[in-house]
CSV table of C-alpha atoms and ligand atoms in Angstrom, one decimal:
chain,number,residue,atom,x,y,z
Y,1,MET,CA,-67.3,63.6,3.4
Y,2,TYR,CA,-69.5,65.6,1.1
Y,3,THR,CA,-72.0,63.5,-0.8
Y,4,LYS,CA,-74.3,63.9,-3.7
Y,5,VAL,CA,-77.8,65.1,-3.2
Y,6,LYS,CA,-80.3,62.3,-2.4
Y,7,GLY,CA,-81.7,60.7,-5.6
Y,8,THR,CA,-79.0,62.1,-7.9
Y,9,GLN,CA,-76.3,60.1,-9.6
Y,10,ASP,CA,-72.7,60.6,-10.6
Y,11,PHE,CA,-72.0,59.3,-14.1
Y,12,LEU,CA,-68.4,58.0,-13.8
Y,13,PRO,CA,-66.5,57.7,-17.1
Y,14,GLU,CA,-67.9,54.2,-17.9
Y,15,GLN,CA,-71.5,55.2,-17.2
Y,16,ALA,CA,-71.0,58.5,-18.9
Y,17,LYS,CA,-69.8,56.7,-22.0
Y,18,LYS,CA,-72.9,54.6,-22.1
Y,19,LEU,CA,-75.2,57.5,-21.6
Y,20,THR,CA,-73.5,59.6,-24.3
Y,21,GLY,CA,-73.5,56.7,-26.7
Y,22,LEU,CA,-77.2,56.3,-26.1
Y,23,GLU,CA,-77.8,60.1,-26.6
Y,24,ASN,CA,-75.8,60.1,-29.9
Y,25,TYR,CA,-77.7,57.1,-31.1
Y,26,LEU,CA,-81.1,58.7,-30.3
Y,27,ARG,CA,-80.1,61.9,-32.1
Y,28,ASP,CA,-79.4,59.8,-35.2
Y,29,ILE,CA,-82.7,58.0,-35.0
Y,30,ALA,CA,-84.7,61.2,-34.4
Y,31,SER,CA,-83.3,62.7,-37.5
Y,32,LEU,CA,-84.2,59.6,-39.5
Y,33,TYR,CA,-87.8,60.3,-38.5
Y,34,GLY,CA,-87.6,64.0,-39.4
Y,35,TYR,CA,-87.2,65.5,-36.0
Y,36,SER,CA,-85.1,68.6,-35.1
Y,37,GLU,CA,-83.6,69.1,-31.7
Y,38,ILE,CA,-84.9,71.8,-29.3
Y,39,ARG,CA,-83.3,72.7,-26.0
Y,40,VAL,CA,-85.3,74.5,-23.4
Y,41,PRO,CA,-84.2,75.7,-19.9
Y,42,ILE,CA,-84.2,73.4,-16.9
Y,43,LEU,CA,-85.5,76.4,-14.9
Y,44,GLN,CA,-89.1,77.2,-15.7
Y,45,ASN,CA,-91.6,79.5,-14.3
Y,46,MET,CA,-93.7,77.5,-11.8
Y,47,GLU,CA,-96.9,78.4,-13.5
Y,48,VAL,CA,-95.9,76.7,-16.8
Y,49,ILE,CA,-95.5,73.4,-15.1
Y,50,HIS,CA,-98.4,73.6,-12.6
Y,51,ARG,CA,-100.9,74.8,-15.1
Y,52,SER,CA,-100.0,72.2,-17.8
Y,53,SER,CA,-99.7,69.1,-15.6
Y,54,GLY,CA,-102.8,70.1,-13.6
Y,55,GLU,CA,-102.6,71.4,-10.0
Y,56,SER,CA,-104.0,68.1,-8.8
Y,57,SER,CA,-101.7,65.8,-10.7
Y,58,ASP,CA,-99.3,63.6,-8.8
Y,59,ILE,CA,-96.3,65.4,-10.3
Y,60,VAL,CA,-97.4,68.8,-9.1
Y,61,THR,CA,-98.8,67.8,-5.7
Y,62,LYS,CA,-95.9,65.6,-4.7
Y,63,GLU,CA,-93.0,65.7,-7.1
Y,64,THR,CA,-92.0,69.1,-8.3
Y,65,PHE,CA,-89.0,71.0,-7.0
Y,66,ASP,CA,-90.6,74.5,-6.5
Y,67,PHE,CA,-88.8,77.4,-4.9
Y,68,PRO,CA,-88.6,81.2,-5.0
Y,69,ASP,CA,-85.4,82.7,-6.4
Y,70,ARG,CA,-83.7,85.7,-4.8
Y,71,GLY,CA,-86.2,88.0,-6.5
Y,72,ASN,CA,-89.1,86.0,-5.1
Y,73,ARG,CA,-90.1,84.6,-8.5
Y,74,MET,CA,-91.6,81.1,-8.1
Y,75,LEU,CA,-89.6,78.7,-10.2
Y,76,THR,CA,-89.8,74.9,-10.9
Y,77,LEU,CA,-87.1,72.6,-12.1
Y,78,ARG,CA,-88.7,71.0,-15.1
Y,79,PRO,CA,-90.1,67.5,-14.2
Y,80,GLU,CA,-90.8,66.7,-17.8
Y,81,GLY,CA,-90.2,68.1,-21.3
Y,82,THR,CA,-93.6,68.6,-22.9
Y,83,ALA,CA,-94.8,71.7,-21.1
Y,84,PRO,CA,-91.5,73.6,-21.4
Y,85,VAL,CA,-91.2,72.7,-25.1
Y,86,ILE,CA,-94.8,73.8,-25.8
Y,87,ARG,CA,-94.2,77.0,-23.8
Y,88,ALA,CA,-91.1,77.6,-26.1
Y,89,VAL,CA,-93.1,76.9,-29.2
Y,90,ILE,CA,-95.7,79.5,-28.2
Y,91,GLU,CA,-93.3,82.1,-26.9
Y,92,ASN,CA,-91.2,81.9,-30.1
Y,93,LYS,CA,-94.2,81.6,-32.4
Y,94,LEU,CA,-92.7,78.4,-33.9
Y,95,TYR,CA,-96.2,77.5,-35.0
Y,96,THR,CA,-95.9,80.1,-37.8
Y,97,ARG,CA,-93.5,77.8,-39.5
Y,98,PRO,CA,-94.7,75.0,-41.7
Y,99,LEU,CA,-96.6,72.5,-39.6
Y,100,PRO,CA,-96.3,70.0,-38.2
Y,101,LEU,CA,-93.3,70.8,-36.2
Y,102,LYS,CA,-91.4,67.7,-35.3
Y,103,LEU,CA,-89.2,68.4,-32.2
Y,104,PHE,CA,-87.1,66.2,-30.0
Y,105,TYR,CA,-85.3,67.0,-26.8
Y,106,MET,CA,-83.0,65.4,-24.3
Y,107,GLY,CA,-81.9,66.4,-20.8
Y,108,ASP,CA,-82.3,66.4,-17.1
Y,109,MET,CA,-85.7,66.3,-15.4
Y,110,PHE,CA,-86.3,66.6,-11.7
Y,111,ARG,CA,-88.9,64.9,-9.5
Y,112,TYR,CA,-89.1,64.7,-5.8
Y,113,GLU,CA,-89.7,60.9,-5.6
Y,114,ARG,CA,-88.6,58.2,-3.2
Y,115,PRO,CA,-85.3,57.1,-4.8
Y,116,GLN,CA,-85.0,53.4,-5.9
Y,117,LYS,CA,-83.8,51.5,-8.8
Y,118,GLY,CA,-84.9,53.2,-12.0
Y,119,ARG,CA,-86.4,56.1,-10.0
Y,120,TYR,CA,-84.2,59.2,-9.3
Y,121,ARG,CA,-84.8,62.8,-8.3
Y,122,GLU,CA,-82.6,64.0,-11.2
Y,123,PHE,CA,-82.9,61.9,-14.4
Y,124,ASN,CA,-82.6,62.2,-18.1
Y,125,GLN,CA,-85.4,61.9,-20.6
Y,126,PHE,CA,-85.5,61.7,-24.4
Y,127,GLY,CA,-88.8,62.8,-25.9
Y,128,VAL,CA,-90.4,63.9,-29.1
Y,129,GLU,CA,-93.3,66.4,-29.6
Y,130,VAL,CA,-95.2,66.8,-32.9
Y,131,VAL,CA,-97.0,70.1,-32.9
Y,132,GLY,CA,-99.8,71.1,-35.3
Y,133,THR,CA,-101.4,67.9,-36.6
Y,134,ASN,CA,-104.6,66.0,-35.8
Y,135,SER,CA,-103.6,63.0,-38.0
Y,136,PRO,CA,-103.8,59.7,-36.0
Y,137,TYR,CA,-101.2,58.4,-38.4
Y,138,ILE,CA,-98.6,60.5,-36.6
Y,139,ASP,CA,-99.8,59.0,-33.2
Y,140,ALA,CA,-99.0,55.6,-34.7
Y,141,GLU,CA,-95.7,56.7,-36.2
Y,142,CYS,CA,-94.6,57.9,-32.7
Y,143,ILE,CA,-95.4,54.4,-31.3
Y,144,VAL,CA,-93.5,52.8,-34.2
Y,145,MET,CA,-90.6,55.1,-33.7
Y,146,ALA,CA,-90.3,54.2,-30.0
Y,147,SER,CA,-90.7,50.6,-30.7
Y,148,THR,CA,-88.0,50.7,-33.4
Y,149,ILE,CA,-85.7,52.4,-30.9
Y,150,PHE,CA,-86.2,49.7,-28.3
Y,151,LYS,CA,-86.0,46.8,-30.8
Y,152,SER,CA,-82.8,48.2,-32.2
Y,153,LEU,CA,-81.4,48.2,-28.7
Y,154,ARG,CA,-82.4,44.6,-28.5
Y,155,ILE,CA,-85.1,45.2,-25.9
Y,156,ASN,CA,-87.6,42.7,-27.1
Y,157,ASN,CA,-89.7,42.0,-24.0
Y,158,PHE,CA,-91.7,45.2,-24.1
Y,159,LYS,CA,-95.4,45.4,-24.4
Y,160,VAL,CA,-97.3,48.4,-25.8
Y,161,ARG,CA,-100.4,49.3,-23.9
Y,162,LEU,CA,-102.7,51.4,-25.9
Y,163,ASN,CA,-105.9,53.3,-25.3
Y,164,THR,CA,-107.8,56.4,-26.4
Y,165,LEU,CA,-109.3,59.0,-24.2
Y,166,GLY,CA,-111.4,60.2,-27.1
Y,167,ASP,CA,-112.1,63.8,-28.1
Y,168,ASN,CA,-113.5,66.3,-25.6
Y,169,GLU,CA,-117.1,65.3,-26.1
Y,170,SER,CA,-116.4,61.6,-25.5
Y,171,ARG,CA,-114.3,62.4,-22.5
Y,172,THR,CA,-116.9,64.6,-20.9
Y,173,ARG,CA,-119.5,61.9,-21.2
Y,174,TYR,CA,-117.1,59.3,-19.9
Y,175,LYS,CA,-116.1,61.5,-16.8
Y,176,GLU,CA,-119.8,61.9,-16.0
Y,177,ALA,CA,-120.3,58.1,-16.2
Y,178,LEU,CA,-117.2,57.6,-13.9
Y,179,LYS,CA,-118.6,60.0,-11.4
Y,180,GLU,CA,-121.9,58.3,-11.4
Y,181,TYR,CA,-120.3,54.9,-11.0
Y,182,PHE,CA,-117.9,55.8,-8.2
Y,183,LYS,CA,-120.4,58.0,-6.4
Y,184,ASP,CA,-121.4,55.3,-3.9
Y,185,LYS,CA,-118.1,53.4,-4.0
Y,186,LEU,CA,-115.8,56.1,-2.6
Y,187,ASP,CA,-115.4,54.2,0.7
Y,188,SER,CA,-113.5,51.4,-1.0
Y,189,LEU,CA,-111.0,53.8,-2.6
Y,190,CYS,CA,-107.7,55.2,-1.2
Y,191,ASN,CA,-107.6,58.7,0.1
Y,192,ASP,CA,-105.9,60.1,-3.0
Y,193,CYS,CA,-108.7,58.6,-5.1
Y,194,LYS,CA,-111.3,60.3,-3.0
Y,195,ASN,CA,-109.8,63.6,-3.9
Y,196,ARG,CA,-109.4,62.6,-7.5
Y,197,TYR,CA,-113.1,61.9,-7.6
Y,198,SER,CA,-113.8,65.6,-7.4
Y,199,THR,CA,-110.7,67.0,-9.3
Y,200,ASN,CA,-110.5,64.5,-12.2
Y,201,PRO,CA,-112.2,61.1,-11.9
Y,202,LEU,CA,-110.2,59.8,-14.8
Y,203,ARG,CA,-107.1,59.8,-12.6
Y,204,ILE,CA,-108.7,57.2,-10.3
Y,205,LEU,CA,-108.0,54.7,-13.1
Y,206,ASP,CA,-104.3,55.5,-12.9
Y,207,CYS,CA,-104.1,54.9,-9.1
Y,208,LYS,CA,-101.1,52.7,-8.2
Y,209,VAL,CA,-102.6,51.8,-4.8
Y,210,ASP,CA,-106.0,50.8,-6.1
Y,211,LYS,CA,-104.9,49.3,-9.4
Y,212,ASP,CA,-106.1,45.8,-8.6
Y,213,ASN,CA,-109.2,46.9,-6.8
Y,214,GLU,CA,-112.3,45.2,-8.3
Y,215,VAL,CA,-114.2,48.5,-8.1
Y,216,LEU,CA,-111.6,50.1,-10.3
Y,217,LEU,CA,-111.4,47.1,-12.7
Y,218,ASN,CA,-115.2,47.1,-13.2
Y,219,ALA,CA,-115.4,50.8,-13.8
Y,220,PRO,CA,-117.2,52.0,-17.1
Y,221,LYS,CA,-114.9,51.8,-20.1
Y,222,ILE,CA,-114.1,54.7,-22.4
Y,223,SER,CA,-114.9,52.5,-25.5
Y,224,ASP,CA,-118.6,52.8,-24.7
Y,225,TYR,CA,-118.5,56.6,-24.7
Y,226,LEU,CA,-116.4,57.3,-27.8
Y,227,SER,CA,-117.7,59.5,-30.6
Y,228,GLU,CA,-117.7,58.1,-34.1
Y,229,GLU,CA,-114.8,60.3,-35.1
Y,230,SER,CA,-112.7,59.1,-32.1
Y,231,LYS,CA,-113.5,55.5,-32.9
Y,232,LYS,CA,-112.3,56.0,-36.5
Y,233,GLU,CA,-109.1,57.7,-35.4
Y,234,PHE,CA,-108.3,54.8,-33.0
Y,235,GLU,CA,-108.9,52.3,-35.8
Y,236,VAL,CA,-106.3,54.2,-37.9
Y,237,VAL,CA,-103.7,53.9,-35.1
Y,238,LYS,CA,-104.4,50.2,-34.6
Y,239,ASN,CA,-104.3,49.5,-38.3
Y,240,TYR,CA,-101.0,51.3,-38.8
Y,241,LEU,CA,-99.5,49.2,-35.9
Y,242,ASP,CA,-100.8,46.0,-37.4
Y,243,LYS,CA,-99.4,46.9,-40.7
Y,244,LEU,CA,-95.9,47.4,-39.3
Y,245,ASN,CA,-96.2,44.4,-37.0
Y,246,VAL,CA,-95.9,46.3,-33.8
Y,247,PRO,CA,-97.6,44.2,-31.1
Y,248,TYR,CA,-99.9,46.0,-28.7
Y,249,VAL,CA,-102.7,45.4,-26.3
Y,250,VAL,CA,-105.6,47.7,-25.9
Y,251,ASP,CA,-105.9,48.5,-22.2
Y,252,LEU,CA,-109.2,50.3,-21.5
Y,253,ASN,CA,-108.1,51.2,-18.0
Y,254,LEU,CA,-105.0,53.1,-19.2
Y,255,VAL,CA,-105.1,56.8,-18.5
Y,256,ARG,CA,-102.1,59.0,-18.0
Y,257,GLY,CA,-101.2,61.0,-14.9
Y,258,LEU,CA,-101.2,64.4,-16.5
Y,259,ASP,CA,-104.2,66.6,-17.3
Y,260,TYR,CA,-103.4,67.5,-20.8
Y,261,TYR,CA,-103.8,64.1,-22.6
Y,262,THR,CA,-106.6,63.5,-25.1
Y,263,ASN,CA,-107.3,60.8,-27.7
Y,264,THR,CA,-104.5,58.2,-28.2
Y,265,ILE,CA,-102.4,57.4,-25.2
Y,266,PHE,CA,-99.8,54.6,-24.8
Y,267,GLU,CA,-97.2,53.1,-22.5
Y,268,PHE,CA,-94.3,50.7,-23.1
Y,269,GLU,CA,-93.8,48.3,-20.4
Y,270,ILE,CA,-91.3,45.6,-19.7
Y,271,ASP,CA,-91.2,42.8,-17.1
Y,272,GLY,CA,-88.5,43.1,-14.5
Y,273,GLY,CA,-89.7,45.8,-12.1
Y,274,GLY,CA,-88.9,43.2,-9.4
Y,275,ALA,CA,-91.3,40.8,-7.8
Y,276,GLY,CA,-93.0,40.1,-11.1
Y,277,GLN,CA,-93.8,43.7,-11.5
Y,278,SER,CA,-93.7,45.5,-14.8
Y,279,LEU,CA,-91.8,48.7,-15.3
Y,280,THR,CA,-92.9,51.5,-17.6
Y,281,ILE,CA,-90.1,52.5,-19.9
Y,282,CYS,CA,-91.8,55.0,-22.2
Y,283,ALA,CA,-95.1,56.9,-22.2
Y,284,GLY,CA,-96.9,59.3,-24.4
Y,285,GLY,CA,-100.0,60.3,-26.3
Y,286,ARG,CA,-101.9,63.0,-27.9
Y,287,TYR,CA,-102.5,66.3,-26.1
Y,288,ASN,CA,-104.8,68.5,-28.2
Y,289,ASP,CA,-105.6,71.0,-25.4
Y,290,LEU,CA,-102.2,71.9,-24.0
Y,291,VAL,CA,-101.3,74.6,-26.5
Y,292,LYS,CA,-104.6,76.4,-25.8
Y,293,MET,CA,-104.2,75.9,-22.0
Y,294,LEU,CA,-100.8,77.7,-22.2
Y,295,ASP,CA,-102.5,80.6,-24.2
Y,296,GLY,CA,-101.4,79.5,-27.6
Y,297,PRO,CA,-103.5,78.7,-30.7
Y,298,ASP,CA,-105.6,75.6,-31.2
Y,299,LEU,CA,-103.0,73.0,-32.3
Y,300,GLY,CA,-103.2,69.2,-32.0
Y,301,CYS,CA,-100.0,67.6,-30.7
Y,302,VAL,CA,-98.7,64.2,-29.9
Y,303,GLY,CA,-95.5,63.0,-28.2
Y,304,PHE,CA,-93.7,60.5,-26.0
Y,305,ALA,CA,-90.8,60.4,-23.6
Y,306,PHE,CA,-88.6,57.8,-22.0
Y,307,GLY,CA,-86.0,57.9,-19.2
Y,308,LEU,CA,-82.5,57.2,-20.3
Y,309,GLU,CA,-81.4,55.7,-17.0
Y,310,ARG,CA,-84.1,53.2,-17.0
Y,311,LEU,CA,-83.3,52.3,-20.5
Y,312,SER,CA,-79.6,52.2,-19.9
Y,313,ASP,CA,-80.1,49.9,-16.9
Y,314,ILE,CA,-81.9,47.3,-19.1
Y,315,ILE,CA,-79.9,47.5,-22.2
Y,316,ASP,CA,-77.9,44.4,-22.8
Y,317,GLU,CA,-74.2,45.1,-22.1
Y,318,ARG,CA,-73.4,43.6,-25.5
Y,319,VAL,CA,-75.4,46.1,-27.4
Y,320,ASP,CA,-73.1,48.3,-29.3
Y,321,TYR,CA,-75.1,51.4,-30.2
Y,322,THR,CA,-72.0,53.5,-31.0
Y,323,HIS,CA,-71.7,54.6,-34.6
Y,324,LYS,CA,-71.0,51.8,-37.0
Y,325,VAL,CA,-69.3,52.0,-40.4
Y,326,ILE,CA,-71.4,50.2,-42.9
Y,327,CYS,CA,-68.9,50.0,-45.8
Y,328,GLN,CA,-65.1,49.6,-45.6
Y,329,PHE,CA,-63.1,50.5,-48.7
Y,330,VAL,CA,-59.9,48.3,-49.0
Y,331,PRO,CA,-57.3,49.3,-51.7
Y,332,MET,CA,-54.9,46.5,-52.5
Y,333,ASP,CA,-52.2,49.1,-53.4
Y,334,ASP,CA,-51.6,52.8,-53.4
Y,335,SER,CA,-53.0,53.5,-56.9
Y,336,ALA,CA,-56.2,51.6,-56.0
Y,337,ARG,CA,-56.5,53.9,-53.0
Y,338,ASP,CA,-57.0,56.9,-55.4
Y,339,TYR,CA,-59.4,54.9,-57.4
Y,340,LEU,CA,-61.5,54.0,-54.4
Y,341,ILE,CA,-61.5,57.5,-52.8
Y,342,GLU,CA,-63.8,58.8,-55.5
Y,343,ILE,CA,-66.1,55.9,-55.2
Y,344,MET,CA,-66.2,56.2,-51.4
Y,345,GLN,CA,-67.2,59.9,-51.7
Y,346,ASP,CA,-70.2,58.9,-53.9
Y,347,VAL,CA,-71.2,56.2,-51.5
Y,348,ARG,CA,-71.0,58.6,-48.6
Y,349,ILE,CA,-73.1,61.2,-50.4
Y,350,SER,CA,-75.7,58.4,-50.9
Y,351,GLY,CA,-76.0,58.4,-47.1
Y,352,ILE,CA,-74.0,55.2,-46.4
Y,353,SER,CA,-71.5,55.5,-43.7
Y,354,SER,CA,-68.1,54.5,-45.1
Y,355,ASP,CA,-64.4,54.5,-44.2
Y,356,MET,CA,-61.0,53.7,-45.5
Y,357,TYR,CA,-57.7,53.0,-43.6
Y,358,TYR,CA,-55.2,55.5,-45.2
Y,359,GLU,CA,-52.0,54.6,-43.4
Y,360,LYS,CA,-51.2,51.5,-45.4
Y,361,SER,CA,-52.8,49.7,-48.4
Y,362,GLY,CA,-53.3,46.0,-48.7
Y,363,LEU,CA,-55.8,43.3,-48.0
Y,364,LYS,CA,-54.6,42.4,-44.6
Y,365,VAL,CA,-54.7,45.9,-43.0
Y,366,GLY,CA,-57.9,46.6,-44.9
Y,367,PHE,CA,-59.7,43.6,-43.5
Y,368,LYS,CA,-58.4,44.3,-40.0
Y,369,ALA,CA,-59.9,47.9,-40.3
Y,370,ALA,CA,-63.2,46.4,-41.6
Y,371,GLU,CA,-63.3,44.1,-38.6
Y,372,ASN,CA,-62.6,47.0,-36.1
Y,373,ASN,CA,-65.3,49.0,-37.7
Y,374,LYS,CA,-67.7,46.0,-37.8
Y,375,ALA,CA,-68.3,46.8,-41.5
Y,376,LYS,CA,-71.1,44.8,-43.2
Y,377,PHE,CA,-69.7,45.5,-46.7
Y,378,ILE,CA,-66.1,45.5,-47.9
Y,379,VAL,CA,-65.3,47.1,-51.2
Y,380,ILE,CA,-62.0,46.0,-52.6
Y,381,ALA,CA,-60.0,47.2,-55.7
Y,382,GLY,CA,-56.6,46.3,-57.3
Y,383,GLU,CA,-55.2,46.4,-60.8
Y,384,ASN,CA,-57.8,44.0,-62.3
Y,385,GLU,CA,-60.8,45.9,-60.9
Y,386,ILE,CA,-59.4,49.3,-62.0
Y,387,SER,CA,-58.8,48.1,-65.6
Y,388,ASN,CA,-62.4,46.9,-65.8
Y,389,ASN,CA,-64.0,49.9,-64.0
Y,390,GLN,CA,-65.2,47.5,-61.4
Y,391,VAL,CA,-64.8,46.7,-57.7
Y,392,THR,CA,-65.1,43.5,-55.7
Y,393,ILE,CA,-67.7,43.7,-53.0
Y,394,LYS,CA,-67.9,41.4,-50.0
Y,395,VAL,CA,-71.0,41.1,-47.9
Y,396,LYS,CA,-70.3,39.8,-44.4
Y,397,SER,CA,-72.7,37.2,-43.3
Y,398,ASP,CA,-74.9,38.0,-40.2
Y,399,ASP,CA,-73.9,34.7,-38.6
Y,400,ASN,CA,-70.2,35.6,-38.6
Y,401,ASN,CA,-69.5,32.4,-40.6
Y,402,ARG,CA,-67.0,33.3,-43.3
Y,403,ASP,CA,-68.3,30.5,-45.5
Y,404,ASN,CA,-71.6,32.4,-45.8
Y,405,ASP,CA,-70.0,35.7,-46.9
Y,406,ILE,CA,-70.9,36.7,-50.4
Y,407,GLN,CA,-68.4,38.1,-52.8
Y,408,GLU,CA,-69.2,39.6,-56.2
Y,409,THR,CA,-67.7,41.9,-58.8
Y,410,ILE,CA,-69.7,44.9,-59.8
Y,411,ASN,CA,-69.5,48.1,-61.8
Y,412,LYS,CA,-67.7,50.8,-59.8
Y,413,ASP,CA,-70.7,53.2,-60.1
Y,414,MET,CA,-73.1,50.6,-58.6
Y,415,VAL,CA,-71.8,50.3,-55.0
Y,416,ALA,CA,-74.4,52.4,-53.3
Y,417,GLU,CA,-77.3,50.8,-55.2
Y,418,TYR,CA,-75.9,47.4,-54.4
Y,419,ILE,CA,-75.7,48.1,-50.7
Y,420,ILE,CA,-79.2,49.5,-50.6
Y,421,ALA,CA,-80.6,46.6,-52.6
Y,422,THR,CA,-78.9,44.1,-50.3
Y,423,PHE,CA,-80.3,45.7,-47.2
Y,424,LYS,CA,-83.8,45.6,-48.7
Y,425,SER,CA,-83.5,41.9,-49.6
Y,426,HIS,CA,-82.2,41.2,-46.1
Y,427,ARG,CA,-85.1,42.8,-44.4
Y,428,HIS,CA,-86.4,39.9,-42.4
Y,429,LYS,CA,-90.1,39.3,-42.2
Y,430,CYS,CA,-90.8,36.7,-39.6
Y,431,GLU,CA,-93.9,34.5,-39.9
Y,432,THR,CA,-93.8,33.1,-36.4
Y,433,CYS,CA,-92.4,35.5,-33.9
Y,434,ASP,CA,-94.3,38.9,-33.9
Y,435,ASN,CA,-91.0,40.5,-35.1
Y,436,SER,CA,-89.3,40.0,-31.8
Y,437,CYS,CA,-86.7,37.3,-32.5
Y,438,ASP,CA,-83.0,38.0,-32.9
Y,439,ASN,CA,-83.3,37.8,-36.7
Y,440,CYS,CA,-85.9,40.5,-36.8
Y,441,ASN,CA,-83.8,42.8,-34.8
Y,442,ARG,CA,-80.5,42.8,-36.6
V,501,LIG,P1,-94.0,56.0,-13.3
V,501,LIG,O1,-95.3,55.5,-13.5
V,501,LIG,O2,-92.9,55.0,-13.3
V,501,LIG,O3,-93.8,57.0,-12.2
V,501,LIG,P2,-94.5,58.2,-15.0
V,501,LIG,O4,-95.8,58.0,-15.5
V,501,LIG,O5,-94.3,59.2,-13.9
V,501,LIG,O6,-93.7,56.9,-14.6
V,501,LIG,P3,-93.7,59.8,-17.2
V,501,LIG,O7,-94.0,61.1,-16.5
V,501,LIG,O8,-94.6,59.4,-18.3
V,501,LIG,O9,-93.5,58.6,-16.2
V,501,LIG,O10,-92.2,59.8,-17.8
V,501,LIG,C1,-91.8,58.9,-18.9
V,501,LIG,C2,-90.6,58.1,-18.6
V,501,LIG,O11,-89.7,58.8,-17.8
V,501,LIG,C3,-90.9,56.9,-17.7
V,501,LIG,O12,-91.4,55.8,-18.4
V,501,LIG,C4,-89.5,56.6,-17.1
V,501,LIG,O13,-88.8,55.9,-18.1
V,501,LIG,C5,-89.0,57.9,-17.0
V,501,LIG,N1,-89.1,58.4,-15.6
V,501,LIG,C6,-90.1,58.9,-14.9
V,501,LIG,N2,-89.9,59.2,-13.7
V,501,LIG,C7,-88.6,58.9,-13.5
V,501,LIG,C8,-87.7,58.9,-12.4
V,501,LIG,N3,-88.0,59.5,-11.2
V,501,LIG,N4,-86.4,58.4,-12.5
V,501,LIG,C9,-86.0,57.9,-13.7
V,501,LIG,N5,-86.8,57.8,-14.8
V,501,LIG,C10,-88.1,58.3,-14.7
V,502,LIG,MG1,-94.1,59.0,-11.9
């Protein structure tokens, strides 16, 4: 029997449906935050990946699929999206467009890892890259965006770990302090860390083997080496997250595995990696040096990425992230249908997803269609409504209890305004739960 390559997966129809649903959902959310899609090749010149990640990074030393093609060009199957996207930005001079560029991507990544649950050799990532901005507000917006995505998928048990690596000046001073500190402690570190000491001492802090080692936990902290500017920027990020109630913990030992990170960095973690372990589901940060490293102009960037398989594995089966119709139009008879068609067009133009069952008019079929579409609002019209230039609007209660549904008669031109106002007044602000309860995440 021929089998799939080690560490790869077949997506049979049921799994493919879940993955595609997730992809479509992510496309919608990305456009809500102002991102445009970019698609870059899976095949990249080896240098692009090796130079950007750093020759001594784990990815490059252990995980990349590198090979010569038949013309002896060294190629790499992309292990992540950032470097290929930035290469495309530079090669196509996208930075001459109005900045910042807000780009998102989705697709297969390849890493030669030991396959296990949530860890494959071919896997899918969704990621965003904002190019050409130094504003820490956008760092925070990225964290909020990822957090919104997870919450809307009803993943509530995540924790954001946050740190800053500071600007170049802060980082240089910090690296010196780390070198000084580890100088006479190398014997207590793993072999990889001994190498990291000379290549990039920051990476020692990211070591999975030594992560509970006292020597590592007691290492100097970046917070003592930050410039005033870096401190201020980090405050902006934290304040933004506080304002939007995104819970986070500052983890002064957090560094990222790649060479190009600067300033704000973050990871989203959930419990459930097995044996009380936590599992990282999303990671990102600012990388102000990468564009220069790849011979482009001096442009500040920030981004994040997460793996779709890991996400798909933990999404509650009941989560229905397929497209939902918000408003169902229900004509009581055929003349009401013509009346409602015009109103529905206005509501759709206002950006509210709407639908009508055309085959047959009447309350019974209309309500059935609303139920199938899981519509939150039902707009009904018959003779009475038409003669008064009105519609009847029904707001389905969140608790599925019909007694709590609201029904009102409103002017026919007010439907979109009514729906928007209702959503605003329903926005739940929880006093007690850090915005993680079921009510907060409807
Ligand atoms: P880890 O520490 O788990 O190895 P990482 O730091 O290598 O993760 P990143 O390079 O930051 O991960 O990639 C971001 C996200 O991509 C991860 O949080 C995870 O969701 C996903 N990911 C990374 N490697 C794999 C893999 N081999 N298989 C599936 N998903 C992966
Ligand atoms: Mg990894």
